[in-house]
mmCIF file of C-alpha atoms in Angstrom:
data_model
loop_
_atom_site.group_PDB
_atom_site.id
_atom_site.type_symbol
_atom_site.label_atom_id
_atom_site.label_comp_id
_atom_site.label_asym_id
_atom_site.label_seq_id
_atom_site.Cartn_x
_atom_site.Cartn_y
_atom_site.Cartn_z
ATOM 1 C CA MET N 9 -14.806 -5.793 -18.246
ATOM 2 C CA SER N 10 -12.584 -3.577 -16.754
ATOM 3 C CA ALA N 11 -12.674 -2.001 -12.987
ATOM 4 C CA THR N 12 -15.587 0.223 -11.947
ATOM 5 C CA GLN N 13 -15.194 3.668 -11.005
ATOM 6 C CA GLU N 14 -16.517 2.609 -7.658
ATOM 7 C CA ALA N 15 -13.669 0.377 -7.363
ATOM 8 C CA ILE N 16 -11.372 2.752 -8.914
ATOM 9 C CA ASP N 17 -12.034 5.742 -6.650
ATOM 10 C CA LEU N 18 -12.278 3.094 -3.056
ATOM 11 C CA THR N 19 -8.488 2.010 -4.549
ATOM 12 C CA ILE N 20 -7.868 6.155 -4.623
ATOM 13 C CA ILE N 21 -8.811 6.816 -1.227
ATOM 14 C CA ALA N 22 -7.006 3.617 0.159
ATOM 15 C CA ALA N 23 -3.394 4.706 -1.887
ATOM 16 C CA ARG N 24 -3.655 8.266 -0.616
ATOM 17 C CA ALA N 25 -4.215 7.068 2.956
ATOM 18 C CA ALA N 26 -1.524 4.559 2.817
ATOM 19 C CA ALA N 27 0.885 7.663 1.358
ATOM 20 C CA ASP N 28 0.284 9.544 4.123
ATOM 21 C CA VAL N 29 1.476 7.208 6.453
ATOM 22 C CA LYS N 30 4.657 6.724 4.190
ATOM 23 C CA ALA N 31 3.987 3.629 2.388
ATOM 24 C CA THR N 32 6.468 2.842 -0.833
ATOM 25 C CA SER N 33 6.093 1.657 -3.885
ATOM 26 C CA ILE N 34 2.093 2.007 -4.269
ATOM 27 C CA THR N 35 0.815 0.230 -7.040
ATOM 28 C CA ALA N 36 -2.867 0.031 -8.131
ATOM 29 C CA ILE N 37 -3.989 -3.080 -10.629
ATOM 30 C CA ASP N 38 -7.003 -3.362 -12.562
ATOM 31 C CA VAL N 39 -8.015 -7.045 -12.075
ATOM 32 C CA ALA N 40 -11.339 -7.069 -13.008
ATOM 33 C CA GLU N 41 -10.874 -9.061 -16.236
ATOM 34 C CA ARG N 42 -8.932 -11.626 -15.165
ATOM 35 C CA LEU N 43 -10.056 -12.081 -11.198
ATOM 36 C CA ALA N 44 -13.915 -12.961 -10.753
ATOM 37 C CA LEU N 45 -13.548 -12.240 -6.660
ATOM 38 C CA THR N 46 -12.583 -8.509 -6.962
ATOM 39 C CA ASP N 47 -11.507 -5.081 -9.127
ATOM 40 C CA THR N 48 -8.548 -3.944 -7.831
ATOM 41 C CA PHE N 49 -5.514 -4.331 -5.920
ATOM 42 C CA LEU N 50 -3.313 -2.030 -4.237
ATOM 43 C CA VAL N 51 -0.494 -3.008 -3.568
ATOM 44 C CA VAL N 52 1.649 -1.355 -0.931
ATOM 45 C CA SER N 53 5.269 -1.611 1.043
ATOM 46 C CA GLY N 54 6.271 -0.888 4.801
ATOM 47 C CA SER N 55 9.731 -1.017 6.024
ATOM 48 C CA THR N 56 8.756 -2.413 9.238
ATOM 49 C CA GLU N 57 5.975 -4.394 11.250
ATOM 50 C CA ARG N 58 5.292 -1.323 12.788
ATOM 51 C CA GLN N 59 4.499 0.520 9.618
ATOM 52 C CA VAL N 60 2.671 -2.115 8.287
ATOM 53 C CA ARG N 61 0.405 -1.826 10.756
ATOM 54 C CA ALA N 62 0.046 1.854 10.587
ATOM 55 C CA ILE N 63 -0.993 1.455 7.049
ATOM 56 C CA VAL N 64 -3.058 -1.065 7.505
ATOM 57 C CA ASP N 65 -5.395 1.463 10.443
ATOM 58 C CA SER N 66 -4.990 4.106 7.868
ATOM 59 C CA VAL N 67 -6.432 2.249 4.885
ATOM 60 C CA GLU N 68 -9.043 0.562 7.123
ATOM 61 C CA GLU N 69 -10.382 4.285 8.191
ATOM 62 C CA ALA N 70 -10.280 6.356 5.211
ATOM 63 C CA LEU N 71 -12.114 3.276 3.339
ATOM 64 C CA HIS N 72 -14.963 3.221 6.302
ATOM 65 C CA LYS N 73 -15.168 6.868 6.116
ATOM 66 C CA ALA N 74 -15.510 6.437 2.306
ATOM 67 C CA GLY N 75 -19.176 3.972 3.826
ATOM 68 C CA CYS N 76 -16.794 1.264 2.445
ATOM 69 C CA ARG N 77 -16.534 -2.157 5.274
ATOM 70 C CA ARG N 78 -13.856 -4.268 4.960
ATOM 71 C CA LYS N 79 -15.315 -8.163 4.910
ATOM 72 C CA ARG N 80 -11.900 -9.908 5.838
ATOM 73 C CA ARG N 81 -8.726 -9.083 7.200
ATOM 74 C CA GLU N 82 -5.733 -11.633 7.526
ATOM 75 C CA GLY N 83 -2.082 -11.813 8.209
ATOM 76 C CA MET N 84 -2.718 -8.944 11.364
ATOM 77 C CA GLU N 85 -1.604 -11.721 13.758
ATOM 78 C CA GLY N 86 2.471 -12.261 14.566
ATOM 79 C CA GLU N 87 4.644 -9.797 12.455
ATOM 80 C CA ALA N 88 2.087 -8.375 9.946
ATOM 81 C CA HIS N 89 4.630 -9.299 7.301
ATOM 82 C CA TRP N 90 2.029 -9.323 4.928
ATOM 83 C CA VAL N 91 -1.745 -7.668 5.719
ATOM 84 C CA LEU N 92 -4.297 -8.420 3.266
ATOM 85 C CA LEU N 93 -7.514 -6.567 3.749
ATOM 86 C CA ASP N 94 -10.447 -7.761 1.731
ATOM 87 C CA PHE N 95 -12.760 -4.789 0.895
ATOM 88 C CA GLY N 96 -15.280 -6.703 -2.127
ATOM 89 C CA ILE N 97 -14.411 -4.739 -4.734
ATOM 90 C CA LEU N 98 -10.789 -3.701 -4.044
ATOM 91 C CA MET N 99 -7.971 -5.959 -2.262
ATOM 92 C CA VAL N 100 -4.986 -3.859 -0.281
ATOM 93 C CA HIS N 101 -2.122 -5.904 0.374
ATOM 94 C CA VAL N 102 0.097 -4.120 2.875
ATOM 95 C CA GLN N 103 3.631 -5.799 2.967
ATOM 96 C CA GLN N 104 6.788 -5.792 4.275
ATOM 97 C CA ASP N 105 9.831 -4.532 1.811
ATOM 98 C CA GLU N 106 11.241 -7.994 1.872
ATOM 99 C CA ASP N 107 8.249 -9.970 1.339
ATOM 100 C CA ARG N 108 7.235 -7.824 -1.267
ATOM 101 C CA GLU N 109 10.643 -8.027 -3.346
ATOM 102 C CA PHE N 110 10.256 -11.859 -3.156
ATOM 103 C CA TYR N 111 6.551 -12.091 -3.788
ATOM 104 C CA ALA N 112 6.510 -9.886 -6.596
ATOM 105 C CA LEU N 113 2.353 -9.298 -7.194
ATOM 106 C CA GLU N 114 3.241 -6.521 -10.219
ATOM 107 C CA LYS N 115 5.166 -9.671 -11.688
ATOM 108 C CA LEU N 116 2.272 -12.449 -11.382
ATOM 109 C CA TRP N 117 -0.371 -9.803 -12.824
ATOM 110 C CA GLY N 118 1.862 -8.164 -14.800
ATOM 111 C CA ASP N 119 -0.299 -8.595 -17.740
ATOM 112 C CA CYS N 120 -3.809 -6.562 -16.106
ATOM 113 C CA PRO N 121 -3.323 -3.037 -16.795
ATOM 114 C CA ALA N 122 -1.917 -0.629 -13.833
ATOM 115 C CA ILE N 123 -4.079 2.189 -12.477
ATOM 116 C CA GLU N 124 -3.332 5.408 -13.133
ATOM 117 C CA LEU N 125 -2.901 7.446 -9.547
ATOM 118 C CA PRO N 126 -3.349 10.875 -8.729
ATOM 119 C CA GLU N 127 -0.176 13.069 -9.152
ATOM 120 C CA ASP N 128 -0.042 13.610 -5.551
ATOM 121 C CA ILE N 129 0.263 9.924 -4.498
ATOM 122 C CA GLN N 130 2.817 9.878 -6.549
ATOM 123 C CA ALA N 131 4.595 13.454 -5.522
ATOM 124 C CA SER N 132 4.294 12.528 -1.958
ATOM 125 C CA GLU N 133 6.562 9.053 -2.484
ATOM 126 C CA ALA N 134 8.684 10.010 -4.693
ATOM 127 C CA ALA N 135 9.704 13.014 -1.893
ATOM 128 C CA GLN N 136 10.002 10.504 0.454
ATOM 129 C CA GLU N 137 12.017 8.032 -1.491
ATOM 130 C CA SER N 138 14.135 11.316 -2.154
ATOM 131 C CA ALA N 139 14.582 11.874 1.531
ATOM 132 C CA LEU N 140 15.574 8.104 2.560
ATOM 133 C CA ALA N 141 18.172 8.029 -0.154
ATOM 134 C CA ALA N 142 19.808 11.484 1.219
ATOM 135 C CA TYR N 143 19.484 10.136 4.432
ATOM 136 C CA PHE N 144 21.460 6.749 3.226
ATOM 137 C CA SER N 145 24.096 8.343 0.541
ATOM 138 C CA GLY N 146 24.948 10.692 4.003
ATOM 139 C CA GLY N 147 22.970 13.945 2.753
ATOM 140 C CA ILE N 148 21.351 14.045 5.989
ATOM 141 C CA ASP N 149 23.634 14.002 9.018
ATOM 142 C CA ASN N 150 23.516 10.199 10.064
ATOM 143 C CA ALA N 151 25.286 11.387 14.005
ATOM 144 C CA THR N 152 22.631 12.716 14.601
ATOM 145 C CA GLY N 153 20.763 9.560 15.873
ATOM 146 C CA VAL N 154 17.650 10.501 13.367
ATOM 147 C CA ASP N 155 15.885 7.326 12.539
ATOM 148 C CA ALA N 156 15.246 6.721 8.437
ATOM 149 C CA THR N 157 11.365 7.247 8.831
ATOM 150 C CA THR N 158 11.905 10.360 10.624
ATOM 151 C CA ALA N 159 14.538 12.208 7.881
ATOM 152 C CA ALA N 160 12.309 11.657 5.767
ATOM 153 C CA ASP N 161 9.096 12.713 7.753
ATOM 154 C CA GLN N 162 11.118 16.244 8.429
ATOM 155 C CA ILE N 163 11.984 16.531 5.003
ATOM 156 C CA SER N 164 8.346 16.176 3.273
#
């Protein structure tokens, strides 16, 4: 049995909330057939502790507005390298970039089907990645003192 429509809808709400605060590598996975305790995983990345915390706040607020109550939250104490939000039918993994690469949850759950996310979420992420690539390649004036996140905000 695959993920319920409710779980998919909540996953999209959470993904959109994460994208709104510039989360990267937004991936949704249907784990319902392989894992009894949840239907979907949403895995997103943030570049810093501060961004991870902002993503967590945005996702929690959006799902609360949608009527979904968080059951558990782990990883916010300390440096917030990997925060797990448990909403029952949806689990959200917010990881700093280096932890995302190291643990590679998409590969671990690679035999599970991906959940297609709406184009606006994919377009938002693509625009941010292009802005960051332009910044680091010198397409945006590095001498301005503008950090990469601010540069991405200005372009998107």
